[in-house]
PDB file of C-alpha atoms in Angstrom:
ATOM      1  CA  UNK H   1     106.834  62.651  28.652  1.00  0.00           C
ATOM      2  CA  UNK H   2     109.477  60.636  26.749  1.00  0.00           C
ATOM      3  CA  UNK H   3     108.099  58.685  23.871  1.00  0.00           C
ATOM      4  CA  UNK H   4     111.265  56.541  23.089  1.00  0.00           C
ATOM      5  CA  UNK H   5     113.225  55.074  25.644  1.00  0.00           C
ATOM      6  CA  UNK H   6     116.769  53.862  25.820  1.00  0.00           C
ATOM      7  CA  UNK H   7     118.129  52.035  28.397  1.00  0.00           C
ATOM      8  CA  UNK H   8     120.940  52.120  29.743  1.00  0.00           C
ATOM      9  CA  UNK H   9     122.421  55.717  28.835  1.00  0.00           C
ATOM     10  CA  UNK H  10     126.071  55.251  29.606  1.00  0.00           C
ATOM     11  CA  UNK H  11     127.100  51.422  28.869  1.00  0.00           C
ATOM     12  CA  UNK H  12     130.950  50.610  29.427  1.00  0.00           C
ATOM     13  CA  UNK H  13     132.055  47.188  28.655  1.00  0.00           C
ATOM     14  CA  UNK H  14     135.144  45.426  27.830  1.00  0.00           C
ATOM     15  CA  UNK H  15     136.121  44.434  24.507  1.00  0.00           C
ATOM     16  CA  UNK H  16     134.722  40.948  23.504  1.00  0.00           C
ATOM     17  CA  UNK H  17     132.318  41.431  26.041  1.00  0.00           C
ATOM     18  CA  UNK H  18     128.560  41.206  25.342  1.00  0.00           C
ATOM     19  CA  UNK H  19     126.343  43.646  25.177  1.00  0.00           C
ATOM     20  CA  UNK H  20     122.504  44.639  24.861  1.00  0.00           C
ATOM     21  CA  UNK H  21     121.245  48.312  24.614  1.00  0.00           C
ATOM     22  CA  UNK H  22     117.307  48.718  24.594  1.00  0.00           C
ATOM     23  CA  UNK H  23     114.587  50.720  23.106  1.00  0.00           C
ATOM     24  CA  UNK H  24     111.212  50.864  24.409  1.00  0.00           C
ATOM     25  CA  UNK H  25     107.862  53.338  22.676  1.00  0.00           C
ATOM     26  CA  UNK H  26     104.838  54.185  23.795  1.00  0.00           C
ATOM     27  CA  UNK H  27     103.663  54.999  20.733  1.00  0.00           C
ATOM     28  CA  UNK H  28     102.529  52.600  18.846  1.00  0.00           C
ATOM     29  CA  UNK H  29     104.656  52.957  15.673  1.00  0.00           C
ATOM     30  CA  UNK H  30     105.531  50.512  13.116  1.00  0.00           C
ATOM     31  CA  UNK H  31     108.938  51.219  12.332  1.00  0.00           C
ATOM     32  CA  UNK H  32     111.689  50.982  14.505  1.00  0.00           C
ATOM     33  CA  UNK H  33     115.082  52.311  13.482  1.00  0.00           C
ATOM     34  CA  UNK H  34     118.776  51.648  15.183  1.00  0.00           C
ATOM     35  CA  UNK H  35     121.391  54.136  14.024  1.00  0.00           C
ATOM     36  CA  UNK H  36     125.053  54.293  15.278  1.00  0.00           C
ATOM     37  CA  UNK H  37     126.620  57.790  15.219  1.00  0.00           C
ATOM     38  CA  UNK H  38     130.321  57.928  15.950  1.00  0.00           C
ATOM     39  CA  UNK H  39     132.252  61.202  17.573  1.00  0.00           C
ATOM     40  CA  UNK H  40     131.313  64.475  15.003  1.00  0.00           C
ATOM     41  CA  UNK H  41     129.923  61.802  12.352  1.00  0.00           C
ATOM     42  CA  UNK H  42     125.955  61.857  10.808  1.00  0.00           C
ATOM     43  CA  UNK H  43     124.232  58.837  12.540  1.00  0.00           C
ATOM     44  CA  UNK H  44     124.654  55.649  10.509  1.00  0.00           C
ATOM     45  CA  UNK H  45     121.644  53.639  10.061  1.00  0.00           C
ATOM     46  CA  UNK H  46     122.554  49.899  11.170  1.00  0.00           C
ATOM     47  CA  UNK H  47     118.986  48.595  10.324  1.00  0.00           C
ATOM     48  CA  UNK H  48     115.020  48.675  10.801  1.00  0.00           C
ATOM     49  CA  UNK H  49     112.024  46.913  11.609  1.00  0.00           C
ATOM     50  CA  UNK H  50     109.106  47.711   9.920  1.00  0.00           C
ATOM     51  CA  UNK H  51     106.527  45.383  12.481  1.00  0.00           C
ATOM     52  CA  UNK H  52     108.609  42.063  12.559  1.00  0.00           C
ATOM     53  CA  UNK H  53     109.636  42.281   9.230  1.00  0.00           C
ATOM     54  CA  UNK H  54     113.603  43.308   9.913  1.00  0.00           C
ATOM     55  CA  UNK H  55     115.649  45.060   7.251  1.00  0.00           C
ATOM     56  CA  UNK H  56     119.554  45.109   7.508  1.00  0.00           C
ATOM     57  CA  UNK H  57     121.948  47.674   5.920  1.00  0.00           C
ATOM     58  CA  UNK H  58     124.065  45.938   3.699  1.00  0.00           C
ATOM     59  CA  UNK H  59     127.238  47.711   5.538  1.00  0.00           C
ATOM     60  CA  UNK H  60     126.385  46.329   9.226  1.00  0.00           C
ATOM     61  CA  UNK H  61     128.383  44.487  10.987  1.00  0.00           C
ATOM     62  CA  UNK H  62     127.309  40.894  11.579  1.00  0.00           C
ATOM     63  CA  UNK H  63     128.457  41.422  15.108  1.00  0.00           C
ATOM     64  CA  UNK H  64     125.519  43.634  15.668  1.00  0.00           C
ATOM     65  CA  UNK H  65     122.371  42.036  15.768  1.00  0.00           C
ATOM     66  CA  UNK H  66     118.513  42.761  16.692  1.00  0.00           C
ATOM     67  CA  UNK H  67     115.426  41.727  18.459  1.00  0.00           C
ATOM     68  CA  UNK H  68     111.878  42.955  18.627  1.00  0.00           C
ATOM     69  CA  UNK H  69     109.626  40.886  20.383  1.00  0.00           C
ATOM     70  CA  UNK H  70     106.724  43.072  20.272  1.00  0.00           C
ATOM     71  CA  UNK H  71     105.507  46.301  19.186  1.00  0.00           C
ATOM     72  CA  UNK H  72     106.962  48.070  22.062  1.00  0.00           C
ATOM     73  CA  UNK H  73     110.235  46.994  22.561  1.00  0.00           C
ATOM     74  CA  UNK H  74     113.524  46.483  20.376  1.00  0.00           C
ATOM     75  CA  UNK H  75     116.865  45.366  21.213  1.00  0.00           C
ATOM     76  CA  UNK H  76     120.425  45.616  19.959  1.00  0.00           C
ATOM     77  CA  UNK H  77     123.165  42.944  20.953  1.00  0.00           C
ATOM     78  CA  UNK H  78     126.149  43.620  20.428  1.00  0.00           C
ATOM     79  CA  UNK H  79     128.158  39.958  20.195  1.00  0.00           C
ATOM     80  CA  UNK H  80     131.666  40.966  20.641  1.00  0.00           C
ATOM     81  CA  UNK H  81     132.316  44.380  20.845  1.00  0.00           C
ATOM     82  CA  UNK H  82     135.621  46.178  19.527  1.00  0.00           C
ATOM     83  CA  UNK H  83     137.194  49.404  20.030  1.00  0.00           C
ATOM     84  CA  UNK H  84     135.907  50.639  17.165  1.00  0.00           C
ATOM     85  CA  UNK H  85     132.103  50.196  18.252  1.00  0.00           C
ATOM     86  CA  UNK H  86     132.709  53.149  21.040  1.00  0.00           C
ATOM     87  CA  UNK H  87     129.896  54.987  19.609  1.00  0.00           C
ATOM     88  CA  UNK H  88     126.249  56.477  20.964  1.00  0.00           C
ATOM     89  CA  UNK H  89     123.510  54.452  19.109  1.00  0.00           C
ATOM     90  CA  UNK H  90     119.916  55.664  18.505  1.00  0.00           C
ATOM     91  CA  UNK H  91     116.876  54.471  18.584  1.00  0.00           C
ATOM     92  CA  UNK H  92     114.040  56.088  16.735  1.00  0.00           C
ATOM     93  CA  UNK H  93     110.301  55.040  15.776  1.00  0.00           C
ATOM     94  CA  UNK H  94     108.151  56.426  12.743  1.00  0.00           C
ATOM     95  CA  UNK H  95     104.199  55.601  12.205  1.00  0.00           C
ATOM     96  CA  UNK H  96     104.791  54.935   8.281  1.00  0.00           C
ATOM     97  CA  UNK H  97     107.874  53.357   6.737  1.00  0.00           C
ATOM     98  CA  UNK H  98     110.459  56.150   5.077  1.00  0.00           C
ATOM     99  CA  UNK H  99     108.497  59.206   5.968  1.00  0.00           C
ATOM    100  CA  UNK H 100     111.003  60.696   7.645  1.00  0.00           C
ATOM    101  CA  UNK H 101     109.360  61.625  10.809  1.00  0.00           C
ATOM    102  CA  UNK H 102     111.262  59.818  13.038  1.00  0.00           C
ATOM    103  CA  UNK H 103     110.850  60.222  16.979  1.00  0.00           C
ATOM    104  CA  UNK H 104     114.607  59.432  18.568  1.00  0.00           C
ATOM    105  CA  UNK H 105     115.418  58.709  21.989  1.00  0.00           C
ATOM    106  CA  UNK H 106     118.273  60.320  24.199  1.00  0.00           C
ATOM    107  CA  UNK H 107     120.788  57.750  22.952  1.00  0.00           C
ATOM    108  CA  UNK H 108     122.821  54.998  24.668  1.00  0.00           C
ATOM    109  CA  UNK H 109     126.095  55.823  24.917  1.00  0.00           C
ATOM    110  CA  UNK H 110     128.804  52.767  24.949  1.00  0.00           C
ATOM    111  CA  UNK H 111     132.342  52.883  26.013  1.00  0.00           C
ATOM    112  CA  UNK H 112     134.789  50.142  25.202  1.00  0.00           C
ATOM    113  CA  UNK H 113     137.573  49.169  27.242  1.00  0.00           C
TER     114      UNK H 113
ATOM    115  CA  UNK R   1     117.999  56.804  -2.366  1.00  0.00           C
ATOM    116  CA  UNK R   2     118.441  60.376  -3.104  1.00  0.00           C
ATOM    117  CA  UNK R   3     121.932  61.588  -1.605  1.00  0.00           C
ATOM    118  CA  UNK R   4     121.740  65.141   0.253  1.00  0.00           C
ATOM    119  CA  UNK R   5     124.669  67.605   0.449  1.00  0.00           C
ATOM    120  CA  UNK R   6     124.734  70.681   2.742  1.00  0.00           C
ATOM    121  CA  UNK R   7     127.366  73.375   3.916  1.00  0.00           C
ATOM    122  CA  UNK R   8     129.895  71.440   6.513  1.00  0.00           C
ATOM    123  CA  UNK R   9     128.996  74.435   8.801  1.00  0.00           C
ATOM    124  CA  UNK R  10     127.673  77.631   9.396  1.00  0.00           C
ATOM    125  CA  UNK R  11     128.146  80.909  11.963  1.00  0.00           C
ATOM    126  CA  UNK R  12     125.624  82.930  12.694  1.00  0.00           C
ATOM    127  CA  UNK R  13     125.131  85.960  15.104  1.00  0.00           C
ATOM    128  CA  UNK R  14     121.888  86.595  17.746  1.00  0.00           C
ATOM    129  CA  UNK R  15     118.772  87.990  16.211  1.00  0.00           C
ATOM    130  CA  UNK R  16     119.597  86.892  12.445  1.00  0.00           C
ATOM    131  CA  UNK R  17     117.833  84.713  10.558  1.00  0.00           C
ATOM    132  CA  UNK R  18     120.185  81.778   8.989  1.00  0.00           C
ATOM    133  CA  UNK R  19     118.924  79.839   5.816  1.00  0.00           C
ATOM    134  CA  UNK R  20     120.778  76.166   5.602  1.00  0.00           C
ATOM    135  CA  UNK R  21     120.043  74.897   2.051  1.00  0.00           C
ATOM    136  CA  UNK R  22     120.316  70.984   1.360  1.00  0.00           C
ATOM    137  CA  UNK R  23     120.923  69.715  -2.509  1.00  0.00           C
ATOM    138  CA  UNK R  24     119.593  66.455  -3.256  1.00  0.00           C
ATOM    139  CA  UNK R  25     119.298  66.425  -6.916  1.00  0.00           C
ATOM    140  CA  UNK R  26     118.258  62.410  -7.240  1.00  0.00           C
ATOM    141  CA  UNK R  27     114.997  63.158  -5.304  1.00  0.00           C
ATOM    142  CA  UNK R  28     112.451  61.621  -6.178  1.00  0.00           C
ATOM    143  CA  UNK R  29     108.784  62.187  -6.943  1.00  0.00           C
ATOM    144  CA  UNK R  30     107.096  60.434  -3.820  1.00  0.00           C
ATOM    145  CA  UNK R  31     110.093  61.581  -1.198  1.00  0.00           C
ATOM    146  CA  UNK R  32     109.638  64.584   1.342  1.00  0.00           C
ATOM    147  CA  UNK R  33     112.070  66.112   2.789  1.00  0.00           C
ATOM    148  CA  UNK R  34     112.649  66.377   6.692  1.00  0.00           C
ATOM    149  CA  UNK R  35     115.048  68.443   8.895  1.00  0.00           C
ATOM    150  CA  UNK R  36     116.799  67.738  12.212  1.00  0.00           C
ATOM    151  CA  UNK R  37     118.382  69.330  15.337  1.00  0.00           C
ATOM    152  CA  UNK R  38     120.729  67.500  17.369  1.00  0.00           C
ATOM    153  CA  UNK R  39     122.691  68.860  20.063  1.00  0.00           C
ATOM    154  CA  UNK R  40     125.495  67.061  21.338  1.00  0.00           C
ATOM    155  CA  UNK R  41     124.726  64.070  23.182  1.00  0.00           C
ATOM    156  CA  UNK R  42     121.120  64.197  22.569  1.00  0.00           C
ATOM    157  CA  UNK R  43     119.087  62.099  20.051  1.00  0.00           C
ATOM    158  CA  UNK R  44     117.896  64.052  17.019  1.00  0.00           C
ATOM    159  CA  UNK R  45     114.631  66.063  17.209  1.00  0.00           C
ATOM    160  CA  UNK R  46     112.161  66.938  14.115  1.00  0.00           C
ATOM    161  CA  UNK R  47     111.730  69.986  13.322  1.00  0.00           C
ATOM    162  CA  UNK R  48     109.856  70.303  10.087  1.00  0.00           C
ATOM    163  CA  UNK R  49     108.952  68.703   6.599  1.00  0.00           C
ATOM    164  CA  UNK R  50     108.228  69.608   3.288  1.00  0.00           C
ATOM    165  CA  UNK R  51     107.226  68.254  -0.373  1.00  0.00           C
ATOM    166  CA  UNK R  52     107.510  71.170  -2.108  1.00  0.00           C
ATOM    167  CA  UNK R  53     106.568  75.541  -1.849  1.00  0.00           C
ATOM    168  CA  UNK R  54     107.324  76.630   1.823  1.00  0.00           C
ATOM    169  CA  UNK R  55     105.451  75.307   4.751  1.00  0.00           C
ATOM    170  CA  UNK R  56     106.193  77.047   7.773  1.00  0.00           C
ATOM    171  CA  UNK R  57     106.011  76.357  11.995  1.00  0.00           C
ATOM    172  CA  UNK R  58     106.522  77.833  15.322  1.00  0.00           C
ATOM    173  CA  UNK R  59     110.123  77.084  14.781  1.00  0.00           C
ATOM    174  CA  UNK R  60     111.365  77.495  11.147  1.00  0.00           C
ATOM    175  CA  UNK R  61     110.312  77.436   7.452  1.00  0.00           C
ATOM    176  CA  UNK R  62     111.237  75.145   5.073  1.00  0.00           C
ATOM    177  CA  UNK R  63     111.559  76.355   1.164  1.00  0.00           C
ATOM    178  CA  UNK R  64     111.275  74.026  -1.355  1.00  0.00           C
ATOM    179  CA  UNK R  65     111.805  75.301  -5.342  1.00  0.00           C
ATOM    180  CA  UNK R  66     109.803  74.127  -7.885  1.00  0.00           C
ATOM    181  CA  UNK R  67     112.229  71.617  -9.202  1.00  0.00           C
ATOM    182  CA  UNK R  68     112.720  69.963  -6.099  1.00  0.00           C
ATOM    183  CA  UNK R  69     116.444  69.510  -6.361  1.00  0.00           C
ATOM    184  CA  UNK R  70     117.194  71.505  -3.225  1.00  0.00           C
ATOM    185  CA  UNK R  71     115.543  73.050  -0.022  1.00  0.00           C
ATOM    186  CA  UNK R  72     116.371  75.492   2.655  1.00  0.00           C
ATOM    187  CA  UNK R  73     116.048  76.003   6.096  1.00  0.00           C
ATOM    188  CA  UNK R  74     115.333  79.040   7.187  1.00  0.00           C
ATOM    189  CA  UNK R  75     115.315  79.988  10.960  1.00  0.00           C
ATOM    190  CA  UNK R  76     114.008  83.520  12.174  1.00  0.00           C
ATOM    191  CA  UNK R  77     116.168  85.318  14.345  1.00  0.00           C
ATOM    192  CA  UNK R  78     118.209  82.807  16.306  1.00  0.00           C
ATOM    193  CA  UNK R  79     119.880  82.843  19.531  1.00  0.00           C
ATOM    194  CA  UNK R  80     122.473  81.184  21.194  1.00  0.00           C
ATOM    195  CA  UNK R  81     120.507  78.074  22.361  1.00  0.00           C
ATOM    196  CA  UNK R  82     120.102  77.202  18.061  1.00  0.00           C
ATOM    197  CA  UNK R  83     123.739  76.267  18.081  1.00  0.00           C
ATOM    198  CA  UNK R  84     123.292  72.878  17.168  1.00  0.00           C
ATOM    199  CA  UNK R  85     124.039  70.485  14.067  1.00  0.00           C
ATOM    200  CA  UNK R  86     120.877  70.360  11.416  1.00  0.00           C
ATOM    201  CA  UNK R  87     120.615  67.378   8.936  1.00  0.00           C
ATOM    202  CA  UNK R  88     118.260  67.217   6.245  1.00  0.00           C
ATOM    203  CA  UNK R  89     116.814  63.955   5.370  1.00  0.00           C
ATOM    204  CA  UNK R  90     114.684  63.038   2.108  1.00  0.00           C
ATOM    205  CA  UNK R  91     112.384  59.657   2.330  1.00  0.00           C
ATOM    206  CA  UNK R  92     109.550  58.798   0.871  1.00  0.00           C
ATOM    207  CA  UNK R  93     105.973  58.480   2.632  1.00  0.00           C
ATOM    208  CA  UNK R  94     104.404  55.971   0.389  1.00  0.00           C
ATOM    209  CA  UNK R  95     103.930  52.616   2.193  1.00  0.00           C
ATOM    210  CA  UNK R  96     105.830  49.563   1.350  1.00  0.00           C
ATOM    211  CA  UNK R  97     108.682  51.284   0.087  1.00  0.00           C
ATOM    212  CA  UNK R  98     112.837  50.393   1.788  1.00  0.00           C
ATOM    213  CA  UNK R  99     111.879  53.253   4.348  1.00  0.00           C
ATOM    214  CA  UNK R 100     115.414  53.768   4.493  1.00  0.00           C
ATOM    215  CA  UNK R 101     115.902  57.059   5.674  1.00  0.00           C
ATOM    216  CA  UNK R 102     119.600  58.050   5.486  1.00  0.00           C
ATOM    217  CA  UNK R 103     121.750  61.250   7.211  1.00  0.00           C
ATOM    218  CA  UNK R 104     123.872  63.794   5.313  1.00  0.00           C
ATOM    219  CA  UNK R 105     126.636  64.712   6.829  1.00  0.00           C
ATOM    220  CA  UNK R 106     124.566  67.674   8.364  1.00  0.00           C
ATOM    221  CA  UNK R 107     125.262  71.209   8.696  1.00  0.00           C
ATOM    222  CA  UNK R 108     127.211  72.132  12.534  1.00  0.00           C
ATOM    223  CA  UNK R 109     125.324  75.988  13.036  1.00  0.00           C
ATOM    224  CA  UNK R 110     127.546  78.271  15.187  1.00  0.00           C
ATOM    225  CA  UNK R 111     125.664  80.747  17.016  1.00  0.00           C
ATOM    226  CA  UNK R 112     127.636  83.928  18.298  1.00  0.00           C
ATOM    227  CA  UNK R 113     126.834  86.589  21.016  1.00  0.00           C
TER     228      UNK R 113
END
């Protein structure tokens, strides 16, 4: 059964358009982590949540921001997206912060047009 | 954060064993060290960790000298289906650290017939 879920898989949107992929867990963990991994690249970690408390890497965008209303669920908006935010971004969960046992889900991949 | 550096990639034939080794000579004392498979399009999946000596699984074995400046992964016999891309990650379990957990540029593993 799949642990972490991302909705939607396959996003296409135009550019300056909107966007909002999710992440949902059933398992309870802390620490949530969004990573953005370009064509034949290592994923790029964009930032984390350890409970509410919400970390960003120095290096993201400020167009990309983050939500997590509750354990369970975490967002990423995307506020205007550009060509070069084509990309599949991760989501991935982790009982203690920095372990490095991190749980990922399948991925949403987003197209822009 | 320690920095890890493996092999850009790898080829390998059915039925050997393959041994990816990771440097990451900034570790440091309270970080383990992870390793991930990630075939394309799919989110990356754990496959074993290690603070130092070997600790093996079902799926691999992870050797870690006593200096700590490097591990390998070592993977019995693989077949085709092990083609993949393997990342190691280092991060450190004690609570209320950055848990920042950060990708090498990961090792692509070419498995041939």
């Amino acid at each position: 059964d799949a642990m972490v879920i991302q909705n939607p898989r396959y996003q296409v949107t135009q550019f300056g358009k909107p966007v909002t992929l999710s992440c949902s867990q059933t398992l309870n963990h802390n620490v949530m982590y969004w990573y953005q991994q370009k064509s034949s690249q290592a994923p790029k970690l964009l930032f984390h949540y350890y409970d509410k408390d919400f970390n960003n890497e120095a290096d993201t965008p400020d167009n990309f921001q983050s939500r997590r209303p509750n354990t369970s669920f975490c967002f990423l908006d995307i506020r205007s997206p550009g060509l070069g935010d084509a990309a599949m971004y991760l989501c991935a969960t982790s009982g203690k912060r920095g372990t490095g046992e991190l749980f990922f889900g399948e991925g949403s991949r987003l197209t822009v047009l | 954060l320690a920095k890890t550096t493996q092999p850009v990639s790898m080829d390998s034939y059915e039925g050997q064993e393959v041994n990816i080794t990771c440097s990451h000579n900034n570790i440091a004392t309270n970080d383990y060290i992870t390793w991930y498979q990630q075939f394309p399009s799919q989110g990356p999946r754990f496959i074993i960790q290690g603070y130092k000596t070997k600790v093996t699984n079902e799926v691999a074995s992870l050797f870690i000298p006593a200096d700590r400046k490097s591990s390998t992964l070592s993977l019995p016999r693989v077949s085709l289906s092990d083609t993949a891309v393997y990342y190691c990650l280092v991060g450190d379990r004690i609570s209320g650290n950055t848990g920042k957990l950060i990708f090498g540029q990961g090792t692509t593993l070419q498995v041939k017939p």
